[in-house]
Coordinates of C-alpha atoms in Angstrom, one line a residue:
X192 CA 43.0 -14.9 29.5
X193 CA 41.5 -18.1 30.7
X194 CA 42.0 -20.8 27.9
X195 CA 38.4 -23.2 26.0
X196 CA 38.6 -26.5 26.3
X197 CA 38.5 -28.3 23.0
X198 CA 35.3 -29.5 23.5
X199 CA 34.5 -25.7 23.9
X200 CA 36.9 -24.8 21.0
X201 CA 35.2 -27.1 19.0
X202 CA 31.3 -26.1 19.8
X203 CA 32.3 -22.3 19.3
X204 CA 33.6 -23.6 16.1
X205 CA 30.6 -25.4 14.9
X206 CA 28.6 -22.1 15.6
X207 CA 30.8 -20.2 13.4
X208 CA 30.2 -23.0 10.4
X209 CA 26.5 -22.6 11.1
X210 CA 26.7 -18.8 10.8
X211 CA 28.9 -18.9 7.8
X212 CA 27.1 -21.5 6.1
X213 CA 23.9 -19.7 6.5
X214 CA 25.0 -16.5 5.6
X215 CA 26.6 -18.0 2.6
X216 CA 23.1 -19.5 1.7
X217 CA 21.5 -16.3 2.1
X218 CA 23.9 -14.7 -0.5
X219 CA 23.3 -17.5 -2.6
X220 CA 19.2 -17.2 -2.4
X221 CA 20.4 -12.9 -3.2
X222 CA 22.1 -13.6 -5.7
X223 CA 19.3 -15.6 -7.7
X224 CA 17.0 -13.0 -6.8
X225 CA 19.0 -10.2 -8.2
X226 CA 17.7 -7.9 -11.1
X227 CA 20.6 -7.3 -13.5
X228 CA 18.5 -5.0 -15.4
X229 CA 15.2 -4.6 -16.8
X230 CA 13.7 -4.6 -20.4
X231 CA 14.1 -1.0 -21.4
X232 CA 15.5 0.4 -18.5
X233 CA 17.8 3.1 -17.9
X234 CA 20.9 2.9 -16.3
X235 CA 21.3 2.8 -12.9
X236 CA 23.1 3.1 -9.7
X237 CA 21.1 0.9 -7.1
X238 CA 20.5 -2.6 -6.7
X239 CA 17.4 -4.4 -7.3
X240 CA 16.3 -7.6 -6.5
X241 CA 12.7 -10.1 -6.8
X242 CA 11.2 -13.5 -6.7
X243 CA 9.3 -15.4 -4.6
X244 CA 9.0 -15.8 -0.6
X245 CA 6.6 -19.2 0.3
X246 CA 4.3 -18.2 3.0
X247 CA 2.5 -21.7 3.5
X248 CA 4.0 -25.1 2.3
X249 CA 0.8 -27.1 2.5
X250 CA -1.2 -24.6 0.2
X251 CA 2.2 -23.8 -2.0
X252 CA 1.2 -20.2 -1.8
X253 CA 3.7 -17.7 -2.1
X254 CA 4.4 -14.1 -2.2
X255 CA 6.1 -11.9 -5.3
X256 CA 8.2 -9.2 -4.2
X257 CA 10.5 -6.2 -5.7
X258 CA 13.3 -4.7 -3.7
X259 CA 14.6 -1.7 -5.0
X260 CA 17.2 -0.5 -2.7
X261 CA 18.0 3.4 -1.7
X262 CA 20.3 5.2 -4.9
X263 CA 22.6 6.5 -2.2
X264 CA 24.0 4.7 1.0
X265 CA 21.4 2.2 1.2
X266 CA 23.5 0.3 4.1
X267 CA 22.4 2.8 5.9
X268 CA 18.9 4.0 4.7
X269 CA 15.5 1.9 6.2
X270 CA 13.2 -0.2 4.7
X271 CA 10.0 0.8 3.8
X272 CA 7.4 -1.7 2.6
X273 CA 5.0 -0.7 0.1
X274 CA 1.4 -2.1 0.1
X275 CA -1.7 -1.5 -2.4
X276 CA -4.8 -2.5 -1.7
X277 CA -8.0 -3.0 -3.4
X278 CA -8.6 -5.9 -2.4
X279 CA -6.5 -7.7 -4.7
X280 CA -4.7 -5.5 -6.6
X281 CA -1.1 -5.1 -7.4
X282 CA 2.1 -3.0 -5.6
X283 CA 3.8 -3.9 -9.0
X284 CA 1.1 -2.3 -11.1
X285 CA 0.7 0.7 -8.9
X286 CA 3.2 1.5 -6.5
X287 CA 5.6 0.4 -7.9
X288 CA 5.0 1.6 -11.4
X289 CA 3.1 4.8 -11.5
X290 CA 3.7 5.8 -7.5
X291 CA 6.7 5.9 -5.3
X292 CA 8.8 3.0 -7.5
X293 CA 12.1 4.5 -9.4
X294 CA 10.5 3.4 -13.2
X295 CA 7.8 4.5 -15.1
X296 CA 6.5 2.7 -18.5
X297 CA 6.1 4.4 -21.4
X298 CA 3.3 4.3 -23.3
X299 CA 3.5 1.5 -26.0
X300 CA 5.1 -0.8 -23.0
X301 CA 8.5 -1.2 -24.4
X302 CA 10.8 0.7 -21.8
X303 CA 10.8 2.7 -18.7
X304 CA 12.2 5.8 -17.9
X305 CA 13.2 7.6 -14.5
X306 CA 10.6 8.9 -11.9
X307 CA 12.3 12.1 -10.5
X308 CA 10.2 11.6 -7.9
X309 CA 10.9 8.0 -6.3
X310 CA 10.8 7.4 -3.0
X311 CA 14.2 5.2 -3.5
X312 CA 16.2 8.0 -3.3
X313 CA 15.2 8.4 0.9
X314 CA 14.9 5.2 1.6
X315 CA 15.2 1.2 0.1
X316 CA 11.9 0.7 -0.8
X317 CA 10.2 -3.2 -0.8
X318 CA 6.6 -3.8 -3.0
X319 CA 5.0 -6.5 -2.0
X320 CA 2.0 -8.2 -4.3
X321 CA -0.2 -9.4 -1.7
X322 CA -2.3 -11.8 -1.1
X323 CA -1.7 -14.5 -3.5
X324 CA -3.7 -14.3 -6.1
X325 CA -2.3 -10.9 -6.2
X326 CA -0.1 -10.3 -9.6
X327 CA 3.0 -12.5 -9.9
X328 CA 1.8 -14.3 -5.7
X329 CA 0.2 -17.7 -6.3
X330 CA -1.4 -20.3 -4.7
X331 CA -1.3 -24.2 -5.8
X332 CA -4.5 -24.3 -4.1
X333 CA -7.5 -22.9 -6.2
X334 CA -10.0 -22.3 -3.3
X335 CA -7.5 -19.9 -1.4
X336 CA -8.3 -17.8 -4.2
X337 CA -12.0 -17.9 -2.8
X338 CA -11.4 -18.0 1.0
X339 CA -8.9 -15.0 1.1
X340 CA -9.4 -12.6 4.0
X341 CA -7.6 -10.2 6.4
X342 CA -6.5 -12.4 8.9
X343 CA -5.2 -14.4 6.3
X344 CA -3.7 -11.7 4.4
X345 CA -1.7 -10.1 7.8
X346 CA -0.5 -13.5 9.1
X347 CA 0.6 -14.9 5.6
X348 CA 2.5 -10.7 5.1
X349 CA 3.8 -11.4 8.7
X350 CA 5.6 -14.8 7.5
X351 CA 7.0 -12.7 3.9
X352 CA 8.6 -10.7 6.3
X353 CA 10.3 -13.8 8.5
X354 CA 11.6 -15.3 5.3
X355 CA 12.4 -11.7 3.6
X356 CA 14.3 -11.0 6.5
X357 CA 16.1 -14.5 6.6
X358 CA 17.0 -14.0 3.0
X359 CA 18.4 -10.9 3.6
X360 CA 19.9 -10.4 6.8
X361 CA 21.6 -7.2 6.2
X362 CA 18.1 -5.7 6.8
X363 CA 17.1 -7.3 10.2
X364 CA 18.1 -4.8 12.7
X365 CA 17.4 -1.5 10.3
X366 CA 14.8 0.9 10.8
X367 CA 11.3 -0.5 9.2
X368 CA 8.1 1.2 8.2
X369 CA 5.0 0.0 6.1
X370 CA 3.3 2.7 4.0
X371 CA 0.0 1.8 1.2
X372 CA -2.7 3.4 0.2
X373 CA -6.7 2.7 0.2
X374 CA -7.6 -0.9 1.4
X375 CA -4.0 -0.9 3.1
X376 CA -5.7 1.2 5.3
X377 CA -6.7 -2.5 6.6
X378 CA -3.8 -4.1 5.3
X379 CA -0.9 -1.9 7.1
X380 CA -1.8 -0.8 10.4
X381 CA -3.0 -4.9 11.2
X382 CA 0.5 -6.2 9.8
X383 CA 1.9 -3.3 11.8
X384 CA -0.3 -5.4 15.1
X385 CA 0.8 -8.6 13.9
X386 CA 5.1 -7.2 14.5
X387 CA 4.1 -6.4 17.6
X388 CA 2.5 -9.0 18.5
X389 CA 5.0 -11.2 17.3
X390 CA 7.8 -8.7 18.8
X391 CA 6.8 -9.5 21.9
X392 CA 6.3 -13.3 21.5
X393 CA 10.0 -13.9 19.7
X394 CA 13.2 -12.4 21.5
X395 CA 14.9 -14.1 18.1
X396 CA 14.0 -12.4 14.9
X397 CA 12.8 -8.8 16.1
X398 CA 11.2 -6.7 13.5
X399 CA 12.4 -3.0 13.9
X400 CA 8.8 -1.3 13.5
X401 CA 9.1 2.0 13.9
X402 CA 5.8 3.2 12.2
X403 CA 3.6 3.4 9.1
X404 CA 2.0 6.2 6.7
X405 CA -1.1 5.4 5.1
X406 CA -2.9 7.4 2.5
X407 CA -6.3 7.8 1.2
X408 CA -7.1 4.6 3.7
X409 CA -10.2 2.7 4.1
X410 CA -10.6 2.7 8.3
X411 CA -14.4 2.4 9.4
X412 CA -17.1 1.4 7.2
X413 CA -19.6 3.6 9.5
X414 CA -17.6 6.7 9.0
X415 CA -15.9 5.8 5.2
X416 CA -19.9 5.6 4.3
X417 CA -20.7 8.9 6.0
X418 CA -18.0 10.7 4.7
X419 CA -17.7 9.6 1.4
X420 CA -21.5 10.7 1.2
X421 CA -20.8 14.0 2.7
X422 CA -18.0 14.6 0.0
X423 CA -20.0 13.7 -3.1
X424 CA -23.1 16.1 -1.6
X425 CA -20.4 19.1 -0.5
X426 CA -18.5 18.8 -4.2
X427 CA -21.5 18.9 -6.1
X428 CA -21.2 15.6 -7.5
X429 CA -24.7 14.9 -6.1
X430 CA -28.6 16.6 -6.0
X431 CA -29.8 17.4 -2.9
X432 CA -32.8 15.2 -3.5
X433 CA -29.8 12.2 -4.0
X434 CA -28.4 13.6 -0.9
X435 CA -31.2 12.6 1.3
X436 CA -32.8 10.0 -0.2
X437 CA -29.0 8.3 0.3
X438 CA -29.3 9.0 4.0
X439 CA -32.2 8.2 4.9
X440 CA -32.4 4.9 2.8
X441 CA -28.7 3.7 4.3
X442 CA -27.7 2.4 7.7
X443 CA -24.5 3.2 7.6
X444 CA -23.6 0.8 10.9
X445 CA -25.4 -2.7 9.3
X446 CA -22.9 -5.3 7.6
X447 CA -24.6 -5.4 4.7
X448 CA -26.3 -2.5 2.4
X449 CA -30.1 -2.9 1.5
X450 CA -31.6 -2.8 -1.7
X451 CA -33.2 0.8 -1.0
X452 CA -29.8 2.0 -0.4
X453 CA -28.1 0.0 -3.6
X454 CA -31.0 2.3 -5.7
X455 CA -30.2 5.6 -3.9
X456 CA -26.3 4.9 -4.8
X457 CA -26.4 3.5 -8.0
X458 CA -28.7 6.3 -9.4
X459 CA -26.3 8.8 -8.2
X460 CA -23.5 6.9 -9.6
X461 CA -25.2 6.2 -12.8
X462 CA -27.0 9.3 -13.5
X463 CA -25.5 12.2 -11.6
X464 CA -22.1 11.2 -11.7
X465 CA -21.4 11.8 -15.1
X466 CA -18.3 10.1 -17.0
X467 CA -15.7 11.2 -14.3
X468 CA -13.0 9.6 -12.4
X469 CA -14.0 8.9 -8.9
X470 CA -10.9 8.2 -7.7
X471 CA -9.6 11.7 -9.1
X472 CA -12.4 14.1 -9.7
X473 CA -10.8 16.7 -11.3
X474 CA -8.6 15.2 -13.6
X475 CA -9.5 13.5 -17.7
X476 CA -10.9 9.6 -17.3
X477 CA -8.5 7.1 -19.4
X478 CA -10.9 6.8 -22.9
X479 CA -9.6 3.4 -23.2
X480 CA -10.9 1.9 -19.5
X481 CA -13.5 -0.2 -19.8
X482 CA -17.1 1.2 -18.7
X483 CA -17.6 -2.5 -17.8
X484 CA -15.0 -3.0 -15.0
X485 CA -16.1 -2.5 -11.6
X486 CA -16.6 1.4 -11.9
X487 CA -20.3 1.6 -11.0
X488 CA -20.5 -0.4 -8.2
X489 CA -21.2 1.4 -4.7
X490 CA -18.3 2.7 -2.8
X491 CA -20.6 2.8 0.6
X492 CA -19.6 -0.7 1.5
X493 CA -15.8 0.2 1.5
X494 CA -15.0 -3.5 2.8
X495 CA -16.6 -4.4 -0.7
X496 CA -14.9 -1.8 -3.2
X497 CA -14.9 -3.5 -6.3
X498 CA -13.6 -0.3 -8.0
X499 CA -10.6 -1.0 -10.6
X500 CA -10.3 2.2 -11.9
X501 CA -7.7 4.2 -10.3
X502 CA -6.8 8.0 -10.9
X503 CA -4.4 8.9 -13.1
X504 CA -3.2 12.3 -13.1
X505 CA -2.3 13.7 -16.2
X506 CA -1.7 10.7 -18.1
X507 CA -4.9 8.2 -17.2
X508 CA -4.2 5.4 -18.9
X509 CA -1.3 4.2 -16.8
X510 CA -2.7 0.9 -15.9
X511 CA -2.9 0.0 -19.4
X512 CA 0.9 0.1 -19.6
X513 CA 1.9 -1.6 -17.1
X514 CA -0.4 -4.6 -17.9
X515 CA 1.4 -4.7 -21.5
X516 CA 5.0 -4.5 -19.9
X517 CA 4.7 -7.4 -17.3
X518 CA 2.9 -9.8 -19.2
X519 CA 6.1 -9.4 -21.3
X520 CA 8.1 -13.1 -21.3
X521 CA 11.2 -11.0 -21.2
X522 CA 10.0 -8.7 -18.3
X523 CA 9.2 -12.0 -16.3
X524 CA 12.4 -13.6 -17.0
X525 CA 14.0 -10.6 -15.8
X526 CA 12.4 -10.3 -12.5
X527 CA 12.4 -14.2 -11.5
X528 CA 8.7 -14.4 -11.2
X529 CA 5.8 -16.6 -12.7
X530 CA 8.4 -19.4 -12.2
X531 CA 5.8 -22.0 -12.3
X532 CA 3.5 -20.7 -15.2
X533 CA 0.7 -19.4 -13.3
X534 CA -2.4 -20.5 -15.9
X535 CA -3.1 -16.4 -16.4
X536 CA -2.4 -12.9 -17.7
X537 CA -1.0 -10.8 -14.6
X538 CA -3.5 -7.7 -14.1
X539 CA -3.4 -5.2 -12.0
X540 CA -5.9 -6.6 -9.9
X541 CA -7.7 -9.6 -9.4
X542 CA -11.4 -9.8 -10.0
X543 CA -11.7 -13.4 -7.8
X544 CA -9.7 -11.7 -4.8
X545 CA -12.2 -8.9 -5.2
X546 CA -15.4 -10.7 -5.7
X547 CA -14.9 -13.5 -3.2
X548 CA -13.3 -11.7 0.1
X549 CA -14.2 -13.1 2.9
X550 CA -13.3 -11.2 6.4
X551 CA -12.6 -7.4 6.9
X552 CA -12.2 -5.6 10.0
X553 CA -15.4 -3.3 10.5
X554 CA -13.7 -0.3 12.0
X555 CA -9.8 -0.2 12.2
X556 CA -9.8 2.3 15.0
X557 CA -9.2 0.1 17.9
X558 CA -6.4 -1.6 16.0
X559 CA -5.1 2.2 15.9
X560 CA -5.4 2.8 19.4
X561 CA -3.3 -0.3 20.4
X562 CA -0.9 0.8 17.9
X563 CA -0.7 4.2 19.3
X564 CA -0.3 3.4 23.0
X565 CA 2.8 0.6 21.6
X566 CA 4.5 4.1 20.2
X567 CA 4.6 3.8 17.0
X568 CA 4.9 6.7 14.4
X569 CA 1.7 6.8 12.4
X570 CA 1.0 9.1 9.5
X571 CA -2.9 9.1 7.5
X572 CA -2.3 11.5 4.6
X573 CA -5.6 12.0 2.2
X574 CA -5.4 13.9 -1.5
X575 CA -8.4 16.1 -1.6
X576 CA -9.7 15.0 -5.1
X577 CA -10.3 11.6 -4.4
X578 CA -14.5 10.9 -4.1
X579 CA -14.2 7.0 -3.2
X580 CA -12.2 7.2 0.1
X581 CA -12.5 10.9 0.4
X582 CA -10.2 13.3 2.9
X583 CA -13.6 13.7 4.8
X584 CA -14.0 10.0 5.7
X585 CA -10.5 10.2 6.9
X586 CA -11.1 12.9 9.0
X587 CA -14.4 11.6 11.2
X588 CA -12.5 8.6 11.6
X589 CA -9.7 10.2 13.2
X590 CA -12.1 12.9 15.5
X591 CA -13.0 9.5 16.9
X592 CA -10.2 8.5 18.3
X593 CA -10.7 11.4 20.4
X594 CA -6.5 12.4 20.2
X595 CA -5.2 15.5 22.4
X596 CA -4.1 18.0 19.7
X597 CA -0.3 19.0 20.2
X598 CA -0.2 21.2 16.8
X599 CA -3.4 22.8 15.4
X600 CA -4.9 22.7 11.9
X601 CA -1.5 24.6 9.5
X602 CA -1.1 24.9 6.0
X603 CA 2.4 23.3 5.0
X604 CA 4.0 24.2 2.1
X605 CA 6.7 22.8 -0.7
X606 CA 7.9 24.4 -4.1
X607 CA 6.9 27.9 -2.5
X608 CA 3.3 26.4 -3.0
X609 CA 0.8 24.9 0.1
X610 CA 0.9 21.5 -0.1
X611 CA -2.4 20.7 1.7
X612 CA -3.1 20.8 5.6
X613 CA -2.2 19.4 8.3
X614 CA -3.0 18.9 12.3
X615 CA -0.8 16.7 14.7
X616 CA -2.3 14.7 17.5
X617 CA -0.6 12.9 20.2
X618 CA 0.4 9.5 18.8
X619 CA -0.7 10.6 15.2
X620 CA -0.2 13.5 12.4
X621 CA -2.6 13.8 9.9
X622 CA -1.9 15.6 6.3
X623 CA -4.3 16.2 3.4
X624 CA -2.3 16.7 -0.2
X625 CA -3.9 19.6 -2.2
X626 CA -4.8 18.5 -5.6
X627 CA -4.4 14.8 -5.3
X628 CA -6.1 11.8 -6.2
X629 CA -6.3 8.7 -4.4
X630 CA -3.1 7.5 -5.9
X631 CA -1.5 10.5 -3.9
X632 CA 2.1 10.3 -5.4
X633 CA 0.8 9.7 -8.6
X634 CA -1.0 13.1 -9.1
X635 CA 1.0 15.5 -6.9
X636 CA 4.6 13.3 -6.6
X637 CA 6.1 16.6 -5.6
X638 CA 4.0 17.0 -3.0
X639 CA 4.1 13.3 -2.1
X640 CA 7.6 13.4 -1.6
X641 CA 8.0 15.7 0.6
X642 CA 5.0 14.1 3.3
X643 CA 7.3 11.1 2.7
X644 CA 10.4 12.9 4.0
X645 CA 9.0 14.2 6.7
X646 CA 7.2 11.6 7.9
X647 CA 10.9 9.3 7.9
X648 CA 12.6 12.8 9.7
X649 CA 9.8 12.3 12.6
X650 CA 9.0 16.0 11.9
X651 CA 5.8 17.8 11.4
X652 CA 5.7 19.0 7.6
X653 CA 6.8 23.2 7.0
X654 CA 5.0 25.9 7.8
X655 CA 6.7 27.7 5.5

């Protein structure tokens, strides 16, 4: 074997003290991020680590995280990054905490206990509060806080992932997906464009896309409008005479909704309605939500969903918990974030994000057609009880994308029970989750879980 040189010896040598060194620094930046335990928490077997990734220097924002890793072999599970939406709201308060996370919080806010139901034990799972603003993710810059958007939002999520990744290394090459829910529907499949944008553009620090699974998602305001219309009429949450006043008073394509239309939706909201949860229609409304919050305003302009209210299941006062338990000094300690004293109670979403957003996509569909033809596993999933981004919304989007169907229309099944529906396209599979609300895992976890598995096997859900 053909001898270095020394000046060779010594270059190869200097490469190994790079690597070490910054694989030792990594450790270290692990190793401050690591959750020992939490407040109130059970005992258990997986790691968990958070803190703070800084997405732009200039602006001193950065982005709160929470990694809980998978409860068995996690070396060798992928990583699945969680996203809620709203805009502005919270994968701490939601996701992580009354969703797919491994906790839930009891009632008076003083412990957790286990969710038999976490998406932890398939995969390691990564909630990400974004943008900042967002929960624990600040800015030192006030009037981000105003000019927020979703360029901003994908390209600052696209830099979380550069410096997750850098922190932890052991991740880099492993099978990634991004799931969310609602106004991720914007959120995930144009980070998902982002990676591959930047995929192609950096031979250095690939991001292992494989795909992403998106429930109850906000897609194209044209069709959200139409079918979120069509569900309140067909589920008689609405009069005929509602009905059509509604659609002839709204153009569905403008940018911006007219007063005639605001009256035809706010008198169905406000006077047909009745004291329900929109975003779970069948189940009790949490008697302690305030009537004030953003619950009345119109749904039609899905870009502009101001709606805080989420659905709750059988217990639907959630939220309320989870706003007592992480504005907890101990709590924060805990999980390394507000390290610099943000100057306000975290919420579970922001009402400046909310008010003051600034760009959103119109329709996402031609994002999903690029996605589609760069191979990418892509999952939509609806629950069939939600009324604000409603299965049937879901479904006109996706007959527009004209897809060959490879598997027709099935009911799939879990616990000896259908599940919901399902039809597979080429380059997508759509499922519907019987009985769920817009926080899909929330209301049928079960059910949930199982889409969840399947979707990380590749393979359509059972038929039996």
């Amino acid at each position: 074997m053909e001898r270095c040189s020394h000046a060779t010896f010594g270059f190869i040598s200097l490469l190994l003290l790079v690597a070490i060194t910054s694989s030792s620094g990594a450790l270290d930046e692990q190793d401050r991020d690591k959750i020992w335990a939490l407040p109130g928490q059970p005992p258990v077997s997986f790691k968990q680590f958070s803190g703070y990734v800084t997405v732009n220097k200039e602006h001193g924002r950065a982005l709160f995280y929470w990694l809980t890793e998978a409860t068995i072999d996690a070396d060798e599970k992928p990583l699945v990054l969680w996203l809620n939406g709203g805009p502005g709201c919270s994968s701490v308060a939601y996701g992580a905490s009354e969703e797919i996370g491994p906790f839930r919080i009891k009632r008076n806010g003083s412990s957790l206990y286990l969710n038999k139901y976490s998406w932890n034990t398939e995969a390691n799972i990564l909630f990400l509060e974004s943008p900042a603003g967002v929960g624990f993710s600040y800015t030192n810059s006030s009037s981000d806080l105003k000019t927020s958007g979703d360029e901003r939002t994908a390209q600052d999520a696209l830099k979380f992932l550069i410096g997750w990744f850098s922190r932890f290394p052991q991740y880099k090459n492993r099978d990634f997906y991004i799931s969310g829910e609602s106004y991720a529907g914007h959120y995930v499949p144009q980070l998902a464009k982002k990676i591959v944008d930047y995929n192609k553009a950096s031979s250095e620090d690939f991001i292992n896309l494989k795909g992403f699974l998106v429930g109850n998602a906000v897609t194209d305001n044209y069709y959200d409008s139409l079918g979120t219309i069509s569900y309140w009429w067909t589920h008689a949450m609405i009069s005929d005479r509602t009905y059509r006043s509604i659609l002839t008073s709204c153009n569905f394509s403008a940018t911006k909704t007219s007063n005639r239309c605001d009256d035809a939706v706010n008198f169905a909201m406000n006077h047909e309605f009745g004291d329900i949860d929109q975003y779970s229609i069948y189940t009790p409304s949490c008697s302690a939500a305030s009537n004030s919050t953003a619950g009345r305003r119109s749904p039609l302009r899905l870009k502009n969903t101001l709606l805080r209210r989420r659905s709750y299941g059988y217990d639907p006062c959630t939220e309320n918990y989870a706003e007592k338990y992480y504005n907890r000094a101990d709590v924060q300690k805990a999980m390394h974030a507000n390290t610099t004293g943000i100057p306000y109670k975290w919420t579970a979403c922001s009402d400046v994000l909310i008010k003051e957003w600034r760009d959103a996509q119109f329709s996402m569909l031609p994002t999903y057609k690029e996605l589609i033809k760069a191979g990418l596993r892509i999952w939509m999933f609806s629950g069939d009880t939600d009324s604000v981004v409603p299965v049937t919304a879901t479904r006109f989007s996706i007959n527009h994308l004209r897809l060959k169907v490879k598997i027709s229309w099935y009911p799939w099944y879990t616990g000896g029970q259908v599940g919901g529906w399902s039809e597979v396209y080429e380059g997508l599979t759509f499922a519907s989750v019987r009985g769920a609300g817009h926080e899909v895992p929330l209301i049928q976890p079960r059910r949930a879980f199982r889409l969840f598995q399947s979707f990380l096997a590749g393979k359509p859900l059972p038929k039996s």
